[in-house]
Coordinates of C-alpha atoms in Angstrom, one line a residue:
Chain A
X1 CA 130.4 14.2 -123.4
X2 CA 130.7 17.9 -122.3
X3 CA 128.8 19.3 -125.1
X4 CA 125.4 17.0 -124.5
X5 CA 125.7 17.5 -120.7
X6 CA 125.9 21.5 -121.5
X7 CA 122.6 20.9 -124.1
X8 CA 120.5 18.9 -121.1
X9 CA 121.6 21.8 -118.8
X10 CA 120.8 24.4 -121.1
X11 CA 117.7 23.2 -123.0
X12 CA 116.4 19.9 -121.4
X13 CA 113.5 20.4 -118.7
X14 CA 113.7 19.1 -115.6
X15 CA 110.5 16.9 -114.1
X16 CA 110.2 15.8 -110.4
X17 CA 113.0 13.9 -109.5
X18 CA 112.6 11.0 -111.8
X19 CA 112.3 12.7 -115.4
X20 CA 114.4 14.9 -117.4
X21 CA 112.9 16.0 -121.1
X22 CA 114.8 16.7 -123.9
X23 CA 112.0 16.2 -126.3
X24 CA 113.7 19.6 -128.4
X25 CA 116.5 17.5 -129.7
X26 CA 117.0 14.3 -128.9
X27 CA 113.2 12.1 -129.0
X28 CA 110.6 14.2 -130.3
X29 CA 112.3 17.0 -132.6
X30 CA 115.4 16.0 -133.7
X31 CA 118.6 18.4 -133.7
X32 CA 120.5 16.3 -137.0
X33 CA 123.8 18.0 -136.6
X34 CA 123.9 17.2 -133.3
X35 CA 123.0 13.5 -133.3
X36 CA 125.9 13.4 -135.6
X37 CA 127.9 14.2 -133.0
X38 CA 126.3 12.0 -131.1
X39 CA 126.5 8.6 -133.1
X40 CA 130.4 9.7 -133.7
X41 CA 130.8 9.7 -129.7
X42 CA 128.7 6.5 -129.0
X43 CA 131.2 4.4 -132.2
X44 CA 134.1 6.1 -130.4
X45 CA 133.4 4.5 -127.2
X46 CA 132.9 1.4 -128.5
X47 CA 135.5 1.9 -131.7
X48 CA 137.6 -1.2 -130.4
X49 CA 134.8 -3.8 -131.4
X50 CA 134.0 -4.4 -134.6
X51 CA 129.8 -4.8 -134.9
X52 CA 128.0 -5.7 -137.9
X53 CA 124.5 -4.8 -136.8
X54 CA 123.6 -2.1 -134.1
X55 CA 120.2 -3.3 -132.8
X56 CA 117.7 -0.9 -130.6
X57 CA 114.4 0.0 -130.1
X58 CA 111.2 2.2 -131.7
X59 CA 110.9 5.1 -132.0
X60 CA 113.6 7.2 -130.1
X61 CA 116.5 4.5 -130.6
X62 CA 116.2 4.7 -134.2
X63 CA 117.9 8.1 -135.3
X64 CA 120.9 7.7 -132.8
X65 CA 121.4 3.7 -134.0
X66 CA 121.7 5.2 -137.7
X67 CA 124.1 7.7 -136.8
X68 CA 126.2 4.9 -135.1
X69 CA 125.4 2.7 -137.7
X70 CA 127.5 4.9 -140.3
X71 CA 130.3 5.4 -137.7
X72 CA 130.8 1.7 -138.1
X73 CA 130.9 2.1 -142.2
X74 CA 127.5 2.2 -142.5
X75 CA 126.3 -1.4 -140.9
X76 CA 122.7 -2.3 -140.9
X77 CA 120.2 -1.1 -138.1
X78 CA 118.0 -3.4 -136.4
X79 CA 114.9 -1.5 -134.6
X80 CA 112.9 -3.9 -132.8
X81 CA 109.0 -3.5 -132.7
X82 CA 106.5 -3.0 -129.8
X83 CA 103.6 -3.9 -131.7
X84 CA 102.9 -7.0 -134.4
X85 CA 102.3 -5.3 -137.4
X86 CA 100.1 -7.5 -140.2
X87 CA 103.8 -7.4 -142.6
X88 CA 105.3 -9.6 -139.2
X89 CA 104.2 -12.4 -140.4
X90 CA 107.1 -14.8 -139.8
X91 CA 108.9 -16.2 -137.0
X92 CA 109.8 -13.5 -134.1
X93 CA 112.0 -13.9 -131.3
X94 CA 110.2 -11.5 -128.7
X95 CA 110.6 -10.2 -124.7
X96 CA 108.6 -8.4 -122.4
X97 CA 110.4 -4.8 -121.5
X98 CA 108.3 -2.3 -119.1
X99 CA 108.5 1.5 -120.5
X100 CA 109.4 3.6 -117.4
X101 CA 108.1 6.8 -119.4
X102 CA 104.6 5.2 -120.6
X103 CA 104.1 2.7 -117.8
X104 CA 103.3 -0.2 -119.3
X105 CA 104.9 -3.0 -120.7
X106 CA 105.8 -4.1 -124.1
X107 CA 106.6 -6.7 -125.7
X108 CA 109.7 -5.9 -127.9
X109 CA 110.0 -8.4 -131.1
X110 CA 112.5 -8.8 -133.8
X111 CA 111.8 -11.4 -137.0
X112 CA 114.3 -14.5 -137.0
X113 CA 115.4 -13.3 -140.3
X114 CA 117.5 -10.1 -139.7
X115 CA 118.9 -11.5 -136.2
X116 CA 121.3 -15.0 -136.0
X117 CA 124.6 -16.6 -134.5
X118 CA 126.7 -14.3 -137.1
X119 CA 125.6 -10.9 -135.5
X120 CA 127.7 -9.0 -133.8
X121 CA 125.7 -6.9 -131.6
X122 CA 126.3 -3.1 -130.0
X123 CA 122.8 -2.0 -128.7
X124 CA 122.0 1.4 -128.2
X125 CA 119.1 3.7 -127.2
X126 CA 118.4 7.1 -126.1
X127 CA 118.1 6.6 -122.6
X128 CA 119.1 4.0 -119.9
X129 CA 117.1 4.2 -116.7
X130 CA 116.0 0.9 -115.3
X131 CA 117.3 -1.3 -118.0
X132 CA 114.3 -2.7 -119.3
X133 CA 114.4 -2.1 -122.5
X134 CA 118.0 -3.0 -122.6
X135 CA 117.7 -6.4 -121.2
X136 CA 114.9 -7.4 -123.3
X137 CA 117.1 -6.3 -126.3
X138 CA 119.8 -8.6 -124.7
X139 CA 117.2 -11.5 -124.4
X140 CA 116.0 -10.9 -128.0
X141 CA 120.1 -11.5 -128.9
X142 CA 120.0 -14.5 -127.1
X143 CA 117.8 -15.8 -128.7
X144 CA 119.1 -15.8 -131.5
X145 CA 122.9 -16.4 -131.0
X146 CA 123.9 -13.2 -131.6
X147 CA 126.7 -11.9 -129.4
X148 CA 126.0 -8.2 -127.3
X149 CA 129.2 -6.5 -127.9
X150 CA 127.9 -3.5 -125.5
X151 CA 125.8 -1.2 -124.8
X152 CA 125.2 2.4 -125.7
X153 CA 122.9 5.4 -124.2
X154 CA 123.0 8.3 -124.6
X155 CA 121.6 9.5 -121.1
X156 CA 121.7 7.3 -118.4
X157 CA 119.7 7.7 -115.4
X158 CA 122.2 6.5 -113.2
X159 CA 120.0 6.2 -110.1
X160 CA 117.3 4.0 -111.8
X161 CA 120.0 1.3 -111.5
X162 CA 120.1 0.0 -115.2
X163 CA 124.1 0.4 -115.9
X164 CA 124.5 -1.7 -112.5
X165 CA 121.8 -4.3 -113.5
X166 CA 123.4 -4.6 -116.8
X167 CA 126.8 -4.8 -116.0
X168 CA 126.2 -7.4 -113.4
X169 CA 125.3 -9.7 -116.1
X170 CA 128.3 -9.6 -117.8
X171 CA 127.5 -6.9 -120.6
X172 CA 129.6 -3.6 -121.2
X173 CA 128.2 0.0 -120.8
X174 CA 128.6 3.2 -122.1
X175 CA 126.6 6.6 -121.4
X176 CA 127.5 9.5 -122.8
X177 CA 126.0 11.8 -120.2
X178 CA 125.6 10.0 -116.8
X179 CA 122.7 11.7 -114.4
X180 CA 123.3 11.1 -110.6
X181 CA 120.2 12.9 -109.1
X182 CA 117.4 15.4 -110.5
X183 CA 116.8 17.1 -107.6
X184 CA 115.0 21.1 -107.4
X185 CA 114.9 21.6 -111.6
X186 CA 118.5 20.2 -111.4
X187 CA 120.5 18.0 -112.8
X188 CA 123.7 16.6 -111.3
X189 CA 125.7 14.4 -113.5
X190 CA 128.4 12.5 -112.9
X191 CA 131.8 13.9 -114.2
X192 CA 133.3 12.1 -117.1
Chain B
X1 CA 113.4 5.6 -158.6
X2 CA 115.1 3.0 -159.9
X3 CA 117.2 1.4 -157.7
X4 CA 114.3 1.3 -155.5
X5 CA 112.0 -0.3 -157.4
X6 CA 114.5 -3.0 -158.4
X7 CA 115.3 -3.3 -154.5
X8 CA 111.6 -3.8 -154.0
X9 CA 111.2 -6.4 -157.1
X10 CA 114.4 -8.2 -156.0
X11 CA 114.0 -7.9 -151.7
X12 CA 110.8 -7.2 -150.7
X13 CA 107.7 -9.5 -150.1
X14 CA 104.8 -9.2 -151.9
X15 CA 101.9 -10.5 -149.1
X16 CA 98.0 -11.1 -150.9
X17 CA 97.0 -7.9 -153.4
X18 CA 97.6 -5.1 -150.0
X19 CA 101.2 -5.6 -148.6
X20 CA 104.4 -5.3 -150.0
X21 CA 107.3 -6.5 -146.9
X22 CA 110.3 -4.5 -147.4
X23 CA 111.4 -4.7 -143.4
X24 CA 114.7 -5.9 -144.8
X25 CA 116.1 -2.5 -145.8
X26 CA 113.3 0.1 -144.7
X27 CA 111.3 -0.2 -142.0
X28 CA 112.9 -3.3 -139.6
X29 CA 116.0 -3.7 -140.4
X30 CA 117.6 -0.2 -142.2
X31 CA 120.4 -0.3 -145.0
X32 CA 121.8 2.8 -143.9
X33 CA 123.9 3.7 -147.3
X34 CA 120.4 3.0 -149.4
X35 CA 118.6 5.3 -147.0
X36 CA 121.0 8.1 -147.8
X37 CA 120.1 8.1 -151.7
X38 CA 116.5 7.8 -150.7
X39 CA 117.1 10.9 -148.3
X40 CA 118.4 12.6 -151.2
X41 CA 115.8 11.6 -154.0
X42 CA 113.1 12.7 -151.6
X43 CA 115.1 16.1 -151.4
X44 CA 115.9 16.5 -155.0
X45 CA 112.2 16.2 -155.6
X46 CA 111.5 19.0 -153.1
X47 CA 114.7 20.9 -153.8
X48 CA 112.9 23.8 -155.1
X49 CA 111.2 24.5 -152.3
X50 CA 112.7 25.5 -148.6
X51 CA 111.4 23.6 -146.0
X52 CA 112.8 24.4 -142.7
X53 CA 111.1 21.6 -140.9
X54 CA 110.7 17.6 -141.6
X55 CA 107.7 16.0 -140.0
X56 CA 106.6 12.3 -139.6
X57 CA 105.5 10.1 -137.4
X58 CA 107.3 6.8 -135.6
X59 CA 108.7 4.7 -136.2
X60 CA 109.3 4.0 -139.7
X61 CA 109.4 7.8 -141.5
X62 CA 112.4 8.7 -138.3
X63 CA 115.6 7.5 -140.4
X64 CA 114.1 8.9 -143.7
X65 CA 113.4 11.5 -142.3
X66 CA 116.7 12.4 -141.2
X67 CA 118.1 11.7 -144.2
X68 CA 116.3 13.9 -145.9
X69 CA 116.5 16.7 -143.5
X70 CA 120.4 16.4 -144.1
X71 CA 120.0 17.2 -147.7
X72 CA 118.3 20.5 -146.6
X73 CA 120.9 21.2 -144.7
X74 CA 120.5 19.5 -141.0
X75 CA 117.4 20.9 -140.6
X76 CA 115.2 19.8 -137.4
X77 CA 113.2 16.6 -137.6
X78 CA 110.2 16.6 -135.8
X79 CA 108.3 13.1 -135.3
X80 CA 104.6 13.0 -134.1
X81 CA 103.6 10.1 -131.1
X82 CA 101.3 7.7 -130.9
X83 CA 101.1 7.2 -127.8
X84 CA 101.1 10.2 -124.9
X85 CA 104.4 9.7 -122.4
X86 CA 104.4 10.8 -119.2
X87 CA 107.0 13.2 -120.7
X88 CA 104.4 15.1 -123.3
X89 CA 103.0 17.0 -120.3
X90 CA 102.6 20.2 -121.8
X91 CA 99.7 21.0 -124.8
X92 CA 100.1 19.1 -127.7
X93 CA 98.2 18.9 -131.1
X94 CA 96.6 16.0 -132.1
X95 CA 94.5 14.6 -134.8
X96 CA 93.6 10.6 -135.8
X97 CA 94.8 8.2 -137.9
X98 CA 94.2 5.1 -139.3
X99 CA 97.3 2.1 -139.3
X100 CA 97.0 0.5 -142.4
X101 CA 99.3 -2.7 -141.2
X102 CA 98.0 -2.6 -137.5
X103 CA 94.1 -2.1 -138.1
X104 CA 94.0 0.1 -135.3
X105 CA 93.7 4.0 -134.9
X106 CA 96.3 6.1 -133.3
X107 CA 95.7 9.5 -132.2
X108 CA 99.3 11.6 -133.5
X109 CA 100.0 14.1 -131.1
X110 CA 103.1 16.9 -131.5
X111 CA 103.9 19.0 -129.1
X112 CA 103.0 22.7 -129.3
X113 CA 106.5 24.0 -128.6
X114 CA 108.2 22.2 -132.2
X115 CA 105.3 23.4 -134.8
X116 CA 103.8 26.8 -135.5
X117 CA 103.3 29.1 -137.6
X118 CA 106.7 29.9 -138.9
X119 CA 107.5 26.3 -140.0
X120 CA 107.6 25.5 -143.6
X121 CA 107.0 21.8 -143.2
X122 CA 108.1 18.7 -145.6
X123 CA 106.0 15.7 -144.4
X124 CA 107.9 12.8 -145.1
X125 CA 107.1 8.8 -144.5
X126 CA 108.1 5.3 -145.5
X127 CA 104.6 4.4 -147.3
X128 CA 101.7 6.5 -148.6
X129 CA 98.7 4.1 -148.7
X130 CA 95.3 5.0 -147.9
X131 CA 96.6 8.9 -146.6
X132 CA 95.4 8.2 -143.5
X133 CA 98.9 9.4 -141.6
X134 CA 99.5 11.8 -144.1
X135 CA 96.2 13.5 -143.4
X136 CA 96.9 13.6 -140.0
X137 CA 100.0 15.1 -140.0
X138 CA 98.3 18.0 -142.6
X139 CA 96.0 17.9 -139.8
X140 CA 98.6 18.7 -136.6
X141 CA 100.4 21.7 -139.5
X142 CA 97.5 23.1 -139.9
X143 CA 96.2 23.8 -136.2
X144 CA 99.5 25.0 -135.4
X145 CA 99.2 27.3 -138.4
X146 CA 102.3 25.9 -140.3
X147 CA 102.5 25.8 -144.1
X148 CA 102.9 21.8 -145.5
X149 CA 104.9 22.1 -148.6
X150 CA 104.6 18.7 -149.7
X151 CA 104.4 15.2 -149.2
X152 CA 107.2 12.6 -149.9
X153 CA 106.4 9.0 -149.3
X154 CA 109.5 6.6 -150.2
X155 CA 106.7 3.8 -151.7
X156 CA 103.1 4.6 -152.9
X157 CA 100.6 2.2 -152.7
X158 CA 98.8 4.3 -155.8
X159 CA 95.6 1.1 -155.9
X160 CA 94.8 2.5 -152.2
X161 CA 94.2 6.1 -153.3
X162 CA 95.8 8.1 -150.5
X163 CA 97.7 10.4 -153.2
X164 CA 94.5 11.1 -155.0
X165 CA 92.9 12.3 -151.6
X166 CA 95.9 14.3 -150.7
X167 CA 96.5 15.9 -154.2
X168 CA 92.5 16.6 -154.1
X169 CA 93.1 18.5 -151.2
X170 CA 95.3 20.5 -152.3
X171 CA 99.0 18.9 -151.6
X172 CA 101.9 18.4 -154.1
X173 CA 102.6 14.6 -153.1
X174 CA 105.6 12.9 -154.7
X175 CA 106.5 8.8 -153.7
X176 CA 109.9 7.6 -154.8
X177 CA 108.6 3.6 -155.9
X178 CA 104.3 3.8 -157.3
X179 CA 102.7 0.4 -156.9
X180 CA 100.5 -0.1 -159.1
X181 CA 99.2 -3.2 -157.9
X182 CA 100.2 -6.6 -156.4
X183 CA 99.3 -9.5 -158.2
X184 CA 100.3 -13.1 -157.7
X185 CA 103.1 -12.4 -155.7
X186 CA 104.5 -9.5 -158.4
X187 CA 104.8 -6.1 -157.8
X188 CA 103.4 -3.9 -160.6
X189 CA 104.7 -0.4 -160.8
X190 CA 103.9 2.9 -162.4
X191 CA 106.9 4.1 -164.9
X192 CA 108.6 7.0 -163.8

């Protein structure tokens, strides 16, 4: 997606060789218009399925699985939880996942009731690095029957091996800007 | 509102005299065409004033807060952390708060770069209860020097006071659904 590699060129910042921030519009302030553009690309890619629930992550999963949510005629959004809130008081399915930008681990949980053998499943986040998050989404779906249609990122870290990880196991990924190396303040990506 | 309060009569769970559940259409699980009208009741409310900025904090306020930023015309969402990623390396505001449904404090942190003193903020979140969030997000406006127009909470838990601290203060707060109580399982609200 030419436009979204132009906006990480142009506006996202660049950290060592492991981290690229684009906190200015994509997971801390939020450019709508853009994420509209965004959720339209990610149903596009994935416009031969037919889901019925798009499932993700808190916090910066949630805008970007709304947006794809009303590409698909405005199916309901699951956003699993990294904390147990008091209001979680019945049966979770849960999974460990280790947050590459925080560096700890998590343990991702989704109540029984909004997750079964019925759901069909396209997960999406805002970035794909080392998969974690991903896979314990996955093993949440398991859990409860539900089929993983796909995956979805927006960025994908391509050198943190998640896409490889992921589609070893079977499951069907799509990034909508793929990074190859940060290297200098740079990022390569690869070409669409 | 009243779709909304029939939506929390008929959906949500009423837990002890404290806790009303709605994480099957709000703040779990999302029903993506019901957020819209919310996002545009909580603009309608606020639609005399011009706001060129929605603040809130993750996870729950993110999709209404989109939503409502659409209705003023796709203006930036901002959302304050939690927790400090290795990505918030540069200065950040922050100020404490209070989880009402976790029992634990957070510190809320925004970076410096998104909020100053040109921003005309709407702070916008799923539930006003005690105020503690809401406070704290006042809080990070004001040392950045930005102006909080209002507050917009999608349910009030009015019996927890949080609206009479914030109104004290000085803030126009408006909630789309005002429980009054919770009593034996029912959900007593204020008439619009």
């Amino acid at each position: 997606m030419e436009p979204l590699r132009r906006k990480i060129q142009e506006e996202g910042k660049a950290i060592g060789t492991d981290i690229i921030k684009v906190d200015n519009f994509l997971n801390h302030q939020i450019d709508i218009s853009f994420l509209r553009e965004i959720g339209k690309e990610l149903g596009q890619r994935f416009g031969d399925l037919a889901p019925n629930k798009i499932v993700t992550v808190e916090s910066s999963g949630i805008a970007i699985a709304c947006e794809t949510a009303r590409y698909f005629g405005d199916i309901p959004v699951l956003f699993a939880k990294k904390a147990a809130p008091n209001t979680l008081v019945e049966g979770y399915y849960c999974a460990p996942a280790k947050s590459f930008t925080k560096g700890i681990v998590s343990t991702l949980r989704v109540s029984k009731n909004f997750l079964g053998p019925d759901d069909r499943v396209l997960i999406v986040d805002d970035f794909l690095a080392y998969g974690e998050a991903a896979m314990a989404l996955c093993e949440l779906c398991r859990q409860s029957g539900a089929q993983v249609l796909g995956i979805g990122a927006v960025i994908e870290k391509e050198f943190q091996g998640g896409s490889k990880r992921l589609r070893e196991k079977g499951y069907r990924v799509e990034a909508l800007a793929v990074i190859q190396s940060i290297q200098d303040g740079k990022v390569i990506f690869q070409a669409d």
